[in-house]
mmCIF file of C-alpha atoms and ligand atoms in Angstrom:
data_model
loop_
_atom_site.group_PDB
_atom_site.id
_atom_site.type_symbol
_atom_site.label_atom_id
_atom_site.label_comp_id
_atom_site.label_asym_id
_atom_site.label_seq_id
_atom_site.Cartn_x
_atom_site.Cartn_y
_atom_site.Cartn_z
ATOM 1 C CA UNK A 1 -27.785 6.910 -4.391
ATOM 2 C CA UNK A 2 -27.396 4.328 -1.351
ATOM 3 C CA UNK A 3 -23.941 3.471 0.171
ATOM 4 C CA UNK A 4 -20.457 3.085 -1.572
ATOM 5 C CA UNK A 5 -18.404 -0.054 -1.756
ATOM 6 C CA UNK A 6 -15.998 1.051 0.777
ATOM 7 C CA UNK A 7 -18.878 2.687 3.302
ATOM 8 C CA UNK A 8 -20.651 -1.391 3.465
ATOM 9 C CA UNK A 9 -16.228 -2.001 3.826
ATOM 10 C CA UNK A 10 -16.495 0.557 6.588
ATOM 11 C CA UNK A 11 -19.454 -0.775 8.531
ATOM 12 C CA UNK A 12 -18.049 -4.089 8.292
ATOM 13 C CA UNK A 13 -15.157 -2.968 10.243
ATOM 14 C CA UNK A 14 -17.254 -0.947 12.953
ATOM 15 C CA UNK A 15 -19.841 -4.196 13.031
ATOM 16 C CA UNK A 16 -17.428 -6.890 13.452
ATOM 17 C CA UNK A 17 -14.127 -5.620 14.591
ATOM 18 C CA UNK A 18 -13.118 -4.401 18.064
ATOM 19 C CA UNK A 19 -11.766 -0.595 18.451
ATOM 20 C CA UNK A 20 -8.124 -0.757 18.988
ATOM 21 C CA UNK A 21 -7.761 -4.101 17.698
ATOM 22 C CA UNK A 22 -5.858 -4.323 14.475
ATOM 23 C CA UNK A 23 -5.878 -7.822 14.128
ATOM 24 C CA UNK A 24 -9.871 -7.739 13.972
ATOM 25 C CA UNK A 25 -9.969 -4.818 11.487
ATOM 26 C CA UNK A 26 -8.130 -7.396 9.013
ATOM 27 C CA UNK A 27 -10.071 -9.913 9.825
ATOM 28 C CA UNK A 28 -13.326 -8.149 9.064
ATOM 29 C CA UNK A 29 -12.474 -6.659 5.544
ATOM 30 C CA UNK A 30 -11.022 -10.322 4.569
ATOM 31 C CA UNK A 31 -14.384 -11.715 5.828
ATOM 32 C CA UNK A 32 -16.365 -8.703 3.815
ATOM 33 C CA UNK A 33 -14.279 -9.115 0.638
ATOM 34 C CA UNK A 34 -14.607 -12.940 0.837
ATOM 35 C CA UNK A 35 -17.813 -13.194 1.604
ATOM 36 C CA UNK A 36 -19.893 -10.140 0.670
ATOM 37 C CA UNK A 37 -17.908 -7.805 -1.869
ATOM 38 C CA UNK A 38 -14.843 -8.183 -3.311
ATOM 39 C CA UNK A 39 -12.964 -5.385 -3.025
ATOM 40 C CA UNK A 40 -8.960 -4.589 -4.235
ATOM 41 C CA UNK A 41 -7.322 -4.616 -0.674
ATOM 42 C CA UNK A 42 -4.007 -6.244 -1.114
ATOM 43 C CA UNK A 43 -5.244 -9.134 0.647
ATOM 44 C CA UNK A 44 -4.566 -11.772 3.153
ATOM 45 C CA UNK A 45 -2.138 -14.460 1.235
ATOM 46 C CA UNK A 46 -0.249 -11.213 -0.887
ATOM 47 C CA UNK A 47 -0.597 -9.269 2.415
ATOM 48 C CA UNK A 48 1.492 -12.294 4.672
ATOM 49 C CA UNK A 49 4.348 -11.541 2.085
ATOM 50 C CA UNK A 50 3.323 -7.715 2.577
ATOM 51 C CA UNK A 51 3.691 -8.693 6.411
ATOM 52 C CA UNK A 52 7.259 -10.323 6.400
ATOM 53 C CA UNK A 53 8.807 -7.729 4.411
ATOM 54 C CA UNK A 54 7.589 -5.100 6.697
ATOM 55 C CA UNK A 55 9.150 -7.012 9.428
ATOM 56 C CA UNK A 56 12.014 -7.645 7.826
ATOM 57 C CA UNK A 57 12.529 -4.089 7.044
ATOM 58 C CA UNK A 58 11.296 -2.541 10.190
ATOM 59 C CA UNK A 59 10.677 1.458 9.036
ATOM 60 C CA UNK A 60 11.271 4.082 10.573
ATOM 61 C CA UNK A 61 9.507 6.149 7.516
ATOM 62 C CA UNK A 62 7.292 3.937 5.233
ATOM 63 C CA UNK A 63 5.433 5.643 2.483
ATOM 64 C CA UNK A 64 2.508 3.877 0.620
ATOM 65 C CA UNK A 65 1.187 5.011 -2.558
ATOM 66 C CA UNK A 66 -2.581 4.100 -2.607
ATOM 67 C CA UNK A 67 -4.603 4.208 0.525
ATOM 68 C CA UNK A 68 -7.964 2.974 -1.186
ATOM 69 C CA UNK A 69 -10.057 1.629 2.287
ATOM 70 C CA UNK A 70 -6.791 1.349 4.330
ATOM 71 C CA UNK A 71 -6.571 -2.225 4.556
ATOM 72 C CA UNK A 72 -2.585 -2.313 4.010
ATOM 73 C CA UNK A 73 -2.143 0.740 6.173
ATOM 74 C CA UNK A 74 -3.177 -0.984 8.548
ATOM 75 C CA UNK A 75 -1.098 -3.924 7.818
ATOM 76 C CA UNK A 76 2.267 -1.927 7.877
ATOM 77 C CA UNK A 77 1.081 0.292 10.854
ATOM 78 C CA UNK A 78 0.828 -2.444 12.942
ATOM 79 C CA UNK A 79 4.410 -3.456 12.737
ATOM 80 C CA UNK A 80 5.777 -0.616 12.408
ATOM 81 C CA UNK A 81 8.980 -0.196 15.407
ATOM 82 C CA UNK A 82 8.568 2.379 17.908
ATOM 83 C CA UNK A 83 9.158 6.088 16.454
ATOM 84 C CA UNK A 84 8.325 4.831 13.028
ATOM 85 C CA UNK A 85 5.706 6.304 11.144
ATOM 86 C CA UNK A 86 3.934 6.016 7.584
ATOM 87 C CA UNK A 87 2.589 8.818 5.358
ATOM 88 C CA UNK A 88 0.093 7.036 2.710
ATOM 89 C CA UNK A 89 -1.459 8.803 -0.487
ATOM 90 C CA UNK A 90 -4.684 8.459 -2.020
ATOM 91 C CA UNK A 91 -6.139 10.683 -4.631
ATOM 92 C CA UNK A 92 -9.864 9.880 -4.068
ATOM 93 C CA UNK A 93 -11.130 12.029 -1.412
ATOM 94 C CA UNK A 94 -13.977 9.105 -0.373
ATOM 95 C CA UNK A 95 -11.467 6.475 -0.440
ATOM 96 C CA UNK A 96 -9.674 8.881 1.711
ATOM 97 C CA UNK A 97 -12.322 9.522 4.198
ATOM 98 C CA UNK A 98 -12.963 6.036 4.248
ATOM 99 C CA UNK A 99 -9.303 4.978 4.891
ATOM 100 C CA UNK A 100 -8.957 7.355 8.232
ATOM 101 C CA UNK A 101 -11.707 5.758 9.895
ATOM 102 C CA UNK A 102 -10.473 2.237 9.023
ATOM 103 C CA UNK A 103 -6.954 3.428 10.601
ATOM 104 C CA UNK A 104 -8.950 4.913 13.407
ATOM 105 C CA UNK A 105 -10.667 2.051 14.625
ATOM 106 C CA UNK A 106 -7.635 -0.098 14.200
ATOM 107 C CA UNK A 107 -6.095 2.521 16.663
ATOM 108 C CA UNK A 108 -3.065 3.511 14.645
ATOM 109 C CA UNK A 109 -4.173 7.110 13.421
ATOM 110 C CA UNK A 110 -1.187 8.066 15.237
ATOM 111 C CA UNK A 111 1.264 5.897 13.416
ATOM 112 C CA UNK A 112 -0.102 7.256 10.155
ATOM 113 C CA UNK A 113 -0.620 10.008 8.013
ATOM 114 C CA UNK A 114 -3.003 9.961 5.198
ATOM 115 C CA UNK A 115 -2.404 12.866 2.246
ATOM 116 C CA UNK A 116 -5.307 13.504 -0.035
ATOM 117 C CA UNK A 117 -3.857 14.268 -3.579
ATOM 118 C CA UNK A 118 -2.246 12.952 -6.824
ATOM 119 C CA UNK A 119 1.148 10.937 -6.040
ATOM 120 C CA UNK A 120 2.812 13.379 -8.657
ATOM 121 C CA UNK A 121 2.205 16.587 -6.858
ATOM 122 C CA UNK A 122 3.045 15.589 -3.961
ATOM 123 C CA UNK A 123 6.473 13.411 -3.995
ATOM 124 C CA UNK A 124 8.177 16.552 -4.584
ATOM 125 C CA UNK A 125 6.743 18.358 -1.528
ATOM 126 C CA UNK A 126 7.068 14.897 1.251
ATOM 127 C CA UNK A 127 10.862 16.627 2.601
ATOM 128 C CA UNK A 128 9.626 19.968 3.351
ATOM 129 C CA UNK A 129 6.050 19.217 4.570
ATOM 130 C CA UNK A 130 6.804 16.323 6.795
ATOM 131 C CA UNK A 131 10.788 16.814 7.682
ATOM 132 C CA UNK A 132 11.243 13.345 5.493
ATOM 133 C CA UNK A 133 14.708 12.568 4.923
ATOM 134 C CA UNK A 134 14.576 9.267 2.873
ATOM 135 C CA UNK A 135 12.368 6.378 3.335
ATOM 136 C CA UNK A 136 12.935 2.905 4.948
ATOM 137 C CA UNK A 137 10.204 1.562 2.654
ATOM 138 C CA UNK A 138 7.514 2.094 0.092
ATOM 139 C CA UNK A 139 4.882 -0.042 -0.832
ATOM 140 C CA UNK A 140 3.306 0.567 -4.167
ATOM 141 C CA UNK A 141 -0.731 0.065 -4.786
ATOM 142 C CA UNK A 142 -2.097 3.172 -6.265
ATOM 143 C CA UNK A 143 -2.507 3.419 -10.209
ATOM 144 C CA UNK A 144 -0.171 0.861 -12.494
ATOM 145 C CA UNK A 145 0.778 3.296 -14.606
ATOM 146 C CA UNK A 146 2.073 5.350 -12.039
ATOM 147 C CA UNK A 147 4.581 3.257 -10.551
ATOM 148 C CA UNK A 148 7.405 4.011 -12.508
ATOM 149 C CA UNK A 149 7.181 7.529 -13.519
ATOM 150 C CA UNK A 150 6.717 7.524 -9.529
ATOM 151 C CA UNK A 151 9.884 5.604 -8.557
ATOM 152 C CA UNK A 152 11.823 7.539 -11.272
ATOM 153 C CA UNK A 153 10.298 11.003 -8.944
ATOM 154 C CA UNK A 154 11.151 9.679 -6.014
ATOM 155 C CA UNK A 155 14.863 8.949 -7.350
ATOM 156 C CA UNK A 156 15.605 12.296 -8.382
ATOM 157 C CA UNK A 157 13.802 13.848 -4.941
ATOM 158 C CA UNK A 158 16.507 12.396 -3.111
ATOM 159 C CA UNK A 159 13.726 9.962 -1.064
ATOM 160 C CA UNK A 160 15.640 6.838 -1.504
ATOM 161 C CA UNK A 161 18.577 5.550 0.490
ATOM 162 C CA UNK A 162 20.758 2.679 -0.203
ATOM 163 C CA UNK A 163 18.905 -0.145 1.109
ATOM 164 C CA UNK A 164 15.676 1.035 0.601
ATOM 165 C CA UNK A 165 12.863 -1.308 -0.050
ATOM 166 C CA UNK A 166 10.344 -1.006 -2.780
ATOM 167 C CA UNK A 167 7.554 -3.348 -2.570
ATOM 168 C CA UNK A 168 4.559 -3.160 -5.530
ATOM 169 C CA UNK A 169 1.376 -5.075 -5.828
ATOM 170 C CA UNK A 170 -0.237 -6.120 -8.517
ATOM 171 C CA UNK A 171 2.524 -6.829 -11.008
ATOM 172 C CA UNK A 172 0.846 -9.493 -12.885
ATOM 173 C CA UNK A 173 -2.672 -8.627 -12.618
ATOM 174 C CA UNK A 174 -3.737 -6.183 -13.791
ATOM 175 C CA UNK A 175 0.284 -6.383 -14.250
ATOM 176 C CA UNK A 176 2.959 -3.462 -14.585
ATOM 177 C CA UNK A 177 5.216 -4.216 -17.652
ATOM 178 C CA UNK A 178 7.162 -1.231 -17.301
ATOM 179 C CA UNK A 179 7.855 -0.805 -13.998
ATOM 180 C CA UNK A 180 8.942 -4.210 -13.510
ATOM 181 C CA UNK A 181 11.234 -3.946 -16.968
ATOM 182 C CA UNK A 182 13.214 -1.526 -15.444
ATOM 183 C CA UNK A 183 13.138 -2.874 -11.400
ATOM 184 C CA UNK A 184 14.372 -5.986 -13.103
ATOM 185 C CA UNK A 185 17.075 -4.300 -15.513
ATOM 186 C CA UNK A 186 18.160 -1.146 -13.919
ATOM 187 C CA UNK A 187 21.678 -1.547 -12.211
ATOM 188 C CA UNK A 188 20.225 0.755 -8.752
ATOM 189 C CA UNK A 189 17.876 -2.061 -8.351
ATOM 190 C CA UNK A 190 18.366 -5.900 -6.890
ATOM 191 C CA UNK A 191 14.994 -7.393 -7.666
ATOM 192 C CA UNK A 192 13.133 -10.394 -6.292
ATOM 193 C CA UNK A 193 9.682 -11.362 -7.759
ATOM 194 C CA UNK A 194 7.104 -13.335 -4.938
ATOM 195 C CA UNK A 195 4.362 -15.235 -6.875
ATOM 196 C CA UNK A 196 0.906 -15.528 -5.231
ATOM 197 C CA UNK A 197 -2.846 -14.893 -6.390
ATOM 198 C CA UNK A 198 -5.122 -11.715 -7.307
ATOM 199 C CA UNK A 199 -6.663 -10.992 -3.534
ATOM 200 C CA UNK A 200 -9.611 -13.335 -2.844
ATOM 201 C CA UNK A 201 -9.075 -15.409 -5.914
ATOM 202 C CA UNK A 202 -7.249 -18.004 -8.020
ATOM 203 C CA UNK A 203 -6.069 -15.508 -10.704
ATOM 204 C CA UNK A 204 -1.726 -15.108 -10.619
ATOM 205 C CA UNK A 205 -0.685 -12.338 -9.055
ATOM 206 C CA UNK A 206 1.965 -11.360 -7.200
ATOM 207 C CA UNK A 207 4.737 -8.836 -5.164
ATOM 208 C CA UNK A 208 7.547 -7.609 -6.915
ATOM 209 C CA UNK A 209 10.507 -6.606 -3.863
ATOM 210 C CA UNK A 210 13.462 -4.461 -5.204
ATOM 211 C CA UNK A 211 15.829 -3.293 -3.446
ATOM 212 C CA UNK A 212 17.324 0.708 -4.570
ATOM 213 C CA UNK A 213 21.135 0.146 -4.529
ATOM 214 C CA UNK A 214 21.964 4.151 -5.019
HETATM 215 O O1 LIG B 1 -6.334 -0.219 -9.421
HETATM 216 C C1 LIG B 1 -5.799 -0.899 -8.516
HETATM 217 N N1 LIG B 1 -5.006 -0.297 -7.594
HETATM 218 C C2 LIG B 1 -4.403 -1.014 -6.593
HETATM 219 N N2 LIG B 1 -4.564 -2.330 -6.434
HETATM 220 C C3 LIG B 1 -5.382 -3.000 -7.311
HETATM 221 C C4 LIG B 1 -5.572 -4.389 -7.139
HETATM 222 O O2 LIG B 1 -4.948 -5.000 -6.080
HETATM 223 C C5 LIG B 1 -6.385 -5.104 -8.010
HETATM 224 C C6 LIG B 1 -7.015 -4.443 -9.085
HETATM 225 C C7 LIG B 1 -7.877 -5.217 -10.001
HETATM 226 C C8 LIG B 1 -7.465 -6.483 -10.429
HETATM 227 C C9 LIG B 1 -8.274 -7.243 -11.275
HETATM 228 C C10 LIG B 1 -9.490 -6.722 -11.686
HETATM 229 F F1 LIG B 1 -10.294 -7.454 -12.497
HETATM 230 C C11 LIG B 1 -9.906 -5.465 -11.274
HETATM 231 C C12 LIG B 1 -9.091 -4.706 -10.426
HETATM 232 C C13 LIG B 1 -6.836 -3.058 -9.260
HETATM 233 C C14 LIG B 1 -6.026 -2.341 -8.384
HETATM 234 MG MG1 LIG B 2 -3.355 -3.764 -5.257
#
C-alpha cells in the first residue's frame, strides 16, 4: 500500500514550508514536483499568468473547478481582496483531503471552500448553498472534457456576469478542442490565448483567458 502521490506532496509542504506562509507552500510543491515527483499542479511559469489575471481581476467570488493537491487554490487565495472568497471542486475525496491541509498550512482555509463532488451536480446547487450570485472568476483545471459542457451549465445557472473571467489550463496539452472552438467562436465570449509550457517541462502548453460578454 505505502503513501499516495499527493500524501509525499503533502509532507513536502509540512517539511519544508512555514505554517501561514503561502509563499513557502508554493515554493515547496514546485521544489517536490521539480525535483522529486512530477505532479499536474498548474505550475510556476503557467501559474505567474494564473497570478496576473487574478490580480487583474481581483474576485470577490472565484470558483475553481479541480482542486487536485491545492496548489492553485492557494495561488488565487492569496490574492484574493478583502471579503473575497473562493469555493473550489474536486471529485476525488483523497485529492480532497489532501487539498484542505495544503490550504490549511498556507493559512487561507478561511478564504476557501473546498466541495467534494462531481462539477455537474453541483453547479446547479452553488446559488442556494453558498448565497452565490455570479462569479468574478473561474479558473478551469478539473477534467478536459468537462470544460465546456461545464461553462455551457454555468451559462444557463445564471453564474456568469458580464465581465466575468474564465481562465482554463491545459488547452494544448493534454489540449481541449472543444472548449476552446467555441471560447474562440461564440459571440458571449472575447478570447485571448497565453502560450507557455506543460508544468515542469518543455512540452507547449498554455492558458486560454475569455472573457463572458452576456
Ligand atoms: O487531468 C488533468 N487535470 C488538470 N490538469 C492537468 C494538467 O495540468 C496536466 C495533465 C497531464 C498532462 C500531460 C500528461 F502526460 C499527463 C497529465 C492532466 C491534467
Ligand atoms: Mg492543469
Amino acid at each position: 500500500t505505502g503513501t499516495t502521490r499527493p500524501q509525499r506532496l503533502l509532507r513536502a509542504v509540512q517539511e519544508r514550508a512555514t505554517r501561514g506562509d503561502s509563499e513557502s507552500v508554493i515554493a515547496a510543491i514546485d521544489h517536490f514536483c521539480r525535483h522529486q515527483e512530477w505532479a499536474m499542479n498548474v505550475g510556476d511559469e503557467k501559474g505567474f499568468i494564473l497570478d496576473s489575471v487574478v490580480s487583474e481581476v481581483s474576485p470577490q467570488t472565484a470558483l475553481e473547478l479541480g482542486t487536485y493537491c491545492g496548489y492553485s487554490t492557494v495561488r488565487i487565495a492569496r490574492l484574493l481582496p478583502p471579503g473575497g472568497h473562493l469555493i473550489t471542486l474536486e471529485f476525488n475525496p483523497n485529492y480532497a483531503a489532501v487539498a484542505r491541509q495544503v490550504i490549511a498550512w498556507a493559512g487561507l482555509e478561511d478564504m476557501v471552500q473546498v466541495v467534494e463532488g462531481a462539477s455537474g451536480d453541483w453547479i446547479p446547487h452553488l446559488r442556494e448553498h453558498f448565497g452565490i450570485e455570479s462569479f468574478d472568476f473561474v479558473f478551469l483545471d478539473h477534467w478536459k472534457e468537462l470544460y465546456l459542457p461545464d461553462i455551457k451549465l454555468l451559462e444557463e445557472c445564471g453564474l456568469l456576469r458580464k465581465g466575468t473571467v474564465l481562465l482554463a489550463d491545459n488547452v494544448v496539452c493534454p489540449g481541449t478542442p472543444d472548449y476552446l472552438e467555441y471560447v474562440r467562436k461564440s459571440q458571449s465570449y472575447e478570447s485571448h490565448y497565453f502560450g507557455s509550457h506543460l508544468e515542469y517541462t518543455r512540452a507547449e502548453d498554455g492558458l486560454e483567458k475569455s472573457v463572458y460578454l452576456g
